[in-house]
mmCIF file of C-alpha atoms in Angstrom:
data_model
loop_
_atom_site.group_PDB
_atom_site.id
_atom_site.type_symbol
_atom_site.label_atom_id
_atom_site.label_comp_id
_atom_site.label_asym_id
_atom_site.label_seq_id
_atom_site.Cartn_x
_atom_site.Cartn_y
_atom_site.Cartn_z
ATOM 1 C CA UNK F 274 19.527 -3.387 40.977
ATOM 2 C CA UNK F 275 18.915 -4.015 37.118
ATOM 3 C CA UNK F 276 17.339 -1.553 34.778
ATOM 4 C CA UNK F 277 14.563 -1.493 32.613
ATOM 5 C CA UNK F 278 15.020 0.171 29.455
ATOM 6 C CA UNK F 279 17.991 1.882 30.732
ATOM 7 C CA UNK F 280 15.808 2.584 33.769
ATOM 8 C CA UNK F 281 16.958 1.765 37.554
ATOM 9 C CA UNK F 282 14.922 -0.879 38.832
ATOM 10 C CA UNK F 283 14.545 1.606 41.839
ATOM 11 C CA UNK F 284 12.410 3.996 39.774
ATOM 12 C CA UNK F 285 8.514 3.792 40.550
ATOM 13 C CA UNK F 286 7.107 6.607 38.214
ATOM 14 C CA UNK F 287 8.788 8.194 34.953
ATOM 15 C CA UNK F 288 6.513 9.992 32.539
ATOM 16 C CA UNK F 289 8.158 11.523 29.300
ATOM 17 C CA UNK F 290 6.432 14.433 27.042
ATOM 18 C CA UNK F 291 7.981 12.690 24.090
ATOM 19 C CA UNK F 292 6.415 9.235 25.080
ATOM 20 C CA UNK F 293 2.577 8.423 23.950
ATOM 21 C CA UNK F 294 0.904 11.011 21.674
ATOM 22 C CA UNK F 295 -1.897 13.393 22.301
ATOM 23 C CA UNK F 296 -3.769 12.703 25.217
ATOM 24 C CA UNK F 297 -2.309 8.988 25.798
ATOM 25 C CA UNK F 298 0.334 9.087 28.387
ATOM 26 C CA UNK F 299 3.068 6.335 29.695
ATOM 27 C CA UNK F 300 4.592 4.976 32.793
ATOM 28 C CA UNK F 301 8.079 4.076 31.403
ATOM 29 C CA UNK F 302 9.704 2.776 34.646
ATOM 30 C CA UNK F 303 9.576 -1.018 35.311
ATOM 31 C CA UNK F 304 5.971 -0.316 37.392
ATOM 32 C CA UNK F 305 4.072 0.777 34.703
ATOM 33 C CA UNK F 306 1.436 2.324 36.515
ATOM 34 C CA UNK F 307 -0.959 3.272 34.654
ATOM 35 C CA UNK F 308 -1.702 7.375 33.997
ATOM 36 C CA UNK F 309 -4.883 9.105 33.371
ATOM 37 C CA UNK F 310 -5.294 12.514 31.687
ATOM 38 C CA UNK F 311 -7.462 15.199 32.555
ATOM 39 C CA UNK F 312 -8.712 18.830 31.293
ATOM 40 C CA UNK F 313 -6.686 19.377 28.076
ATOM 41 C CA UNK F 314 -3.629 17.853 28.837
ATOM 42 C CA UNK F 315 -1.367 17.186 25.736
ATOM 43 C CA UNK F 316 1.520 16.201 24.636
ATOM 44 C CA UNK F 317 3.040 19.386 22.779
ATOM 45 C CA UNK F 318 6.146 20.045 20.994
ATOM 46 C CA UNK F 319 5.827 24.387 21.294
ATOM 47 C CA UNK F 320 8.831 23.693 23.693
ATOM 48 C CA UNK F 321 10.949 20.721 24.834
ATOM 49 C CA UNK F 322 13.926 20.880 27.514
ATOM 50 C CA UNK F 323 15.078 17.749 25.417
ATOM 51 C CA UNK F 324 14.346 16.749 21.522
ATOM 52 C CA UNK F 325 11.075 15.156 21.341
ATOM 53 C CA UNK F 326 8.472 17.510 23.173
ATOM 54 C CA UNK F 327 6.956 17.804 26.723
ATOM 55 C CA UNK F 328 3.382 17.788 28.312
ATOM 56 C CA UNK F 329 1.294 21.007 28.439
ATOM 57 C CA UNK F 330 -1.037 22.416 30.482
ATOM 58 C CA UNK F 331 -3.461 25.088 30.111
ATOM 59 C CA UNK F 332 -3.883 26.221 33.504
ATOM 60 C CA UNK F 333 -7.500 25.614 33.998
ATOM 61 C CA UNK F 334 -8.527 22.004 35.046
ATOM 62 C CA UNK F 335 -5.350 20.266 33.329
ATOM 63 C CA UNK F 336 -3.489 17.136 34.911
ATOM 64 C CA UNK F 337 -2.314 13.900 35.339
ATOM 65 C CA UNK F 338 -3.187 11.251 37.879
ATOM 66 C CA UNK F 339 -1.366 7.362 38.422
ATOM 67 C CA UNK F 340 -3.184 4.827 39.265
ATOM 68 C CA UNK F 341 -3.189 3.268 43.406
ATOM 69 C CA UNK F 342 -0.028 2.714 44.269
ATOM 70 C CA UNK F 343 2.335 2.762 47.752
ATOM 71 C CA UNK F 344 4.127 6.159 46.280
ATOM 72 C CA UNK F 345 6.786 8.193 48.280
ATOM 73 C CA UNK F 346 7.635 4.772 51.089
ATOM 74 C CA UNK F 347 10.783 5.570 52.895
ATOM 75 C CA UNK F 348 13.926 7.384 51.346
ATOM 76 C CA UNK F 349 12.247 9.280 48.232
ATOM 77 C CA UNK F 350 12.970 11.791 45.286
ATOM 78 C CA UNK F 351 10.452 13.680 43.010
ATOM 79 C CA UNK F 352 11.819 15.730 40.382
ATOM 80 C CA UNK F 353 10.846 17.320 37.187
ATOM 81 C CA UNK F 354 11.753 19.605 34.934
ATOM 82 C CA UNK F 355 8.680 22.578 34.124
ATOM 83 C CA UNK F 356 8.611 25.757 32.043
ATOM 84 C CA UNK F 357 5.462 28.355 33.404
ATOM 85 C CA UNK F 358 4.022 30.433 30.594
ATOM 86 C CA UNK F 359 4.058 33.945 31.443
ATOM 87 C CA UNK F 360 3.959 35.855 34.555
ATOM 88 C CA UNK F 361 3.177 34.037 37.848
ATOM 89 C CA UNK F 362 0.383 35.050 39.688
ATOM 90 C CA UNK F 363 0.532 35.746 43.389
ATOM 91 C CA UNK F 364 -1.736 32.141 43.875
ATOM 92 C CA UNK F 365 -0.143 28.598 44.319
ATOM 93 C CA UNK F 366 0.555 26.422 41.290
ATOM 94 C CA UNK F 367 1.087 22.852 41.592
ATOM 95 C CA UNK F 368 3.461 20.999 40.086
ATOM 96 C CA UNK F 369 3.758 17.124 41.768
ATOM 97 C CA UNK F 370 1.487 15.725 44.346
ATOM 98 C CA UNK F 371 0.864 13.467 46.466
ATOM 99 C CA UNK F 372 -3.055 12.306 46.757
ATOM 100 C CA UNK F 373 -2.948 10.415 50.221
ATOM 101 C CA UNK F 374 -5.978 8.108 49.506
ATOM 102 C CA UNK F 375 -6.869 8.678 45.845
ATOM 103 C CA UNK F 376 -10.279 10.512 46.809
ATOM 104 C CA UNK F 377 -8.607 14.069 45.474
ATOM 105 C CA UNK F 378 -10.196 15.879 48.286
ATOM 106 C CA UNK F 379 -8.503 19.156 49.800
ATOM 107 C CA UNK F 380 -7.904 17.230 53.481
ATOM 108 C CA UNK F 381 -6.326 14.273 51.844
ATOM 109 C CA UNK F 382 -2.888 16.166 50.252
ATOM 110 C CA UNK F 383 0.043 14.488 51.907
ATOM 111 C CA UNK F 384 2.637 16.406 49.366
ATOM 112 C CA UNK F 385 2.342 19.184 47.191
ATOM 113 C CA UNK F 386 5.686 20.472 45.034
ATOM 114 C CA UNK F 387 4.168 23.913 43.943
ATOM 115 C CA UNK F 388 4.995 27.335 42.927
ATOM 116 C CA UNK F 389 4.028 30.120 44.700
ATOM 117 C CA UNK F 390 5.029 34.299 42.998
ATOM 118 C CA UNK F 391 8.018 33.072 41.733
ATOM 119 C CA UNK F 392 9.573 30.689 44.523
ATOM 120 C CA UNK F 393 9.365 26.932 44.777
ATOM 121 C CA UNK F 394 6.741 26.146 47.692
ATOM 122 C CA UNK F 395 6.626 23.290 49.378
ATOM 123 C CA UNK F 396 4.059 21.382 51.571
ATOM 124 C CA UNK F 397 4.033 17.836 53.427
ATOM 125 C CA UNK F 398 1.365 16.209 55.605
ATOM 126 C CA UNK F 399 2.239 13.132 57.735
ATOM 127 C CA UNK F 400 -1.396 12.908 58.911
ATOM 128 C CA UNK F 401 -3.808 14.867 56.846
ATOM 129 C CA UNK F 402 -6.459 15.069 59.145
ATOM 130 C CA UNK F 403 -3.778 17.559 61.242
ATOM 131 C CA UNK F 404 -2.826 19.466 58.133
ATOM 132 C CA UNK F 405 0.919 20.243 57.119
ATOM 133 C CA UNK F 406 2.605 19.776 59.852
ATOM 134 C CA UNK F 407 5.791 18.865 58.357
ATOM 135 C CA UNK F 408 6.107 21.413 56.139
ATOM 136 C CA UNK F 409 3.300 23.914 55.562
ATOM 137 C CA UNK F 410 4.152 26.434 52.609
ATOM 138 C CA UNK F 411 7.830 27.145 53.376
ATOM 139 C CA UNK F 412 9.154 28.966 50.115
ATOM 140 C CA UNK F 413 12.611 29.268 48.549
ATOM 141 C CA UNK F 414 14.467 29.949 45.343
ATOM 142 C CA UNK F 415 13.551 32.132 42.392
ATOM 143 C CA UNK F 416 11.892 30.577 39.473
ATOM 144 C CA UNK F 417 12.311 31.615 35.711
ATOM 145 C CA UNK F 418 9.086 32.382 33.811
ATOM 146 C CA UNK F 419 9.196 31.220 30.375
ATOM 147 C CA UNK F 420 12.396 29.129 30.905
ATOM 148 C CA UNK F 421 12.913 25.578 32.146
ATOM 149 C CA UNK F 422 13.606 25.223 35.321
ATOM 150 C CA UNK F 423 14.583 22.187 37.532
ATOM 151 C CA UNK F 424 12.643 21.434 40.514
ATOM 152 C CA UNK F 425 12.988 18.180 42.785
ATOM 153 C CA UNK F 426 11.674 17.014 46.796
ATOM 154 C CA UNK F 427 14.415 14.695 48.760
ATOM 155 C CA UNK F 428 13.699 12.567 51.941
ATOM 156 C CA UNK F 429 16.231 11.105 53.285
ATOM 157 C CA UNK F 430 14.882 10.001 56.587
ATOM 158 C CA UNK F 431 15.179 12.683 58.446
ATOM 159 C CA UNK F 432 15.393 16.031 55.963
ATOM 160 C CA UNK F 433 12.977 17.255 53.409
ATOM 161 C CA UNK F 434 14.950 19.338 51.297
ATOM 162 C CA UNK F 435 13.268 21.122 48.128
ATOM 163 C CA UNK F 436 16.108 21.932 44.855
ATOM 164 C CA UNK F 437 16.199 24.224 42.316
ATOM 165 C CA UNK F 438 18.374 24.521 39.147
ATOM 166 C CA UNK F 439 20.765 22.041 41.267
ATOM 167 C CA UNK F 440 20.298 24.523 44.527
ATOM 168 C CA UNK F 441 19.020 23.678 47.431
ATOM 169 C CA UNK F 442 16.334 26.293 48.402
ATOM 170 C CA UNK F 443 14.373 24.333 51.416
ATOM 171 C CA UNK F 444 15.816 22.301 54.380
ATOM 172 C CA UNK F 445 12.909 21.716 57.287
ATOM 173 C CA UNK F 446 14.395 18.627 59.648
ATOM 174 C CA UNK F 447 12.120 15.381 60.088
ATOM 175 C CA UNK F 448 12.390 12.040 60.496
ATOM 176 C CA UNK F 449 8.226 11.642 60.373
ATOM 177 C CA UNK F 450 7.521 9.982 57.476
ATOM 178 C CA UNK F 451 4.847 11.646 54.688
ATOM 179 C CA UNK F 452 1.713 9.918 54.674
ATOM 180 C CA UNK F 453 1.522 7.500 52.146
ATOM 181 C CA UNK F 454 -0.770 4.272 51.977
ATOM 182 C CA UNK F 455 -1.606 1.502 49.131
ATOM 183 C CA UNK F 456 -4.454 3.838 47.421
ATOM 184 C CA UNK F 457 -2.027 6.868 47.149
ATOM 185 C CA UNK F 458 -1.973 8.537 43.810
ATOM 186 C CA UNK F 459 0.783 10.835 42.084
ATOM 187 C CA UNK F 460 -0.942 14.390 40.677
ATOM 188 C CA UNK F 461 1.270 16.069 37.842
ATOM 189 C CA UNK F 462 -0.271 19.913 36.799
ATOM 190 C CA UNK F 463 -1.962 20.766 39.927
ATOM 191 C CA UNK F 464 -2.500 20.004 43.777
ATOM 192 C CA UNK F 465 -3.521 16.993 44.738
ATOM 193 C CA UNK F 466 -7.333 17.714 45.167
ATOM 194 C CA UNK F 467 -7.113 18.291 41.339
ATOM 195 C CA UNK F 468 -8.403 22.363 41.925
ATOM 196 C CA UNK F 469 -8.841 23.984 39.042
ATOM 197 C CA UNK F 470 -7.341 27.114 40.575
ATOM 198 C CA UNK F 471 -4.555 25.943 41.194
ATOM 199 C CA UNK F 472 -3.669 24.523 37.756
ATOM 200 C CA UNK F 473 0.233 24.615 36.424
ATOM 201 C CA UNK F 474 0.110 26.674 33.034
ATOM 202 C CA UNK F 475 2.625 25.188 31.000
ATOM 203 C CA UNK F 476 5.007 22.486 30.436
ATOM 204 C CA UNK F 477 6.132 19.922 32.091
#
C-alpha cells in the first residue's frame, strides 16, 4: 500500500506529542489533515510513554479537533495511548471522538472512546438524531490512574469491540455502520460536543 514516512498509506490520522511544539500540532499520516487546538492544550514532556513527550490536557475546556474529513468509512481502528492524572471521578471523560457533522453539538456525537470511574466506556451512533443505538455507554476493563494505559475501538463490519492494555473489554455485534459523512471531525481530550465537563485531564 506504500508508506509515508514509515507510515501505511492506510493511515488517515496520526498525531504525535513529540511532533510540533507548544500549541502547534501535526497530522503526520499521508492526509495531513489539518489539527486545531483548543483550551490549554500543550505539548508537555512531564511524562512520555515514548522519548520525546506527549500532549496534555488540563481537564477544563482542553482539546483537539481535525479538520472535515470522511473519518471512521468502513473497516476502522482508533487507538491511543493516555495517562489520567489522579483519581477518576464518577463523570465521563473523553478520550477520541467522532463529531458527525463538525457543528460540535451534543445530538451530533456518532463515537465517543471515553472513560467512565475507572472502565473504558464506549458509545456509537449510526443516526444521531436516534441517539446510541449501537452502543450506548457499555463499560469494560479497569483503567490505571497515573499510568499509561492503551485504549483502541475496532470495526470490522460487523463487531465493535473496545481494547485495553491488549484486552478486549467490549464486544456489542453490528454490522450498521457509525455515522460518518464528508464534514465529520476527529475530537482528541473530550466528547465530541467539545463539553467542558467532560474534559480528559492528562496526557495523551
Amino acid at each position: 500500500t506504500g508508506t509515508y514516512n514509515a507510515r501505511p498509506a492506510s493511515v488517515n490520522l496520526m498525531i504525535h506529542g513529540d511532533v510540533g511544539t507548544g500549541t502547534s500540532f501535526e497530522d503526520s499520516s499521508p492526509s495531513k489533515h489539518t489539527i486545531t487546538a483548543y483550551g490549554n492544550t500543550t505539548h508537555s514532556s512531564a511524562q512520555s510513554k515514548f522519548s520525546g513527550g506527549s500532549i496534555y490536557f488540563d481537564g477544563t475546556g482542553d482539546y483537539l479537533r481535525t479538520a472535515a474529513a470522511d473519518f471512521l468509512d468502513g473497516s476502522w481502528t482508533v487507538d491511543c495511548w493516555f495517562y489520567y492524572d489522579g483519581s477518576f471521578p464518577g463523570t465521563v471523560e473523553g478520550l477520541i471522538a467522532l463529531d458527525y457533522d463538525g457543528t460540535g453539538g451534543s445530538s451530533n456525537n456518532a463515537m465517543n472512546l471515553t472513560v467512565k470511574s475507572g472502565a473504558v466506556a464506549l458509545y456509537v451512533s449510526s443516526n444521531v438524531s436516534s441517539g446510541w443505538d449501537i452502543v450506548n455507554g457499555t463499560t469494560g476493563g479497569s483503567v490505571s490512574a497515573s499510568a499509561w494505559n492503551h485504549g483502541a475501538v475496532v470495526f470490522d463490519g460487523s463487531t465493535y469491540k473496545a481494547y485495553l492494555n491488549g484486552s478486549q473489554v467490549i464486544s456489542v455485534t453490528s454490522s450498521t455502520a457509525v455515522a460518518s459523512q464528508s464534514s465529520s471531525q476527529i475530537i482528541v481530550g473530550t466528547t465530541a460536543d467539545g463539553n467542558s465537563a467532560q474534559s480528559w485531564n492528562g496526557y495523551i
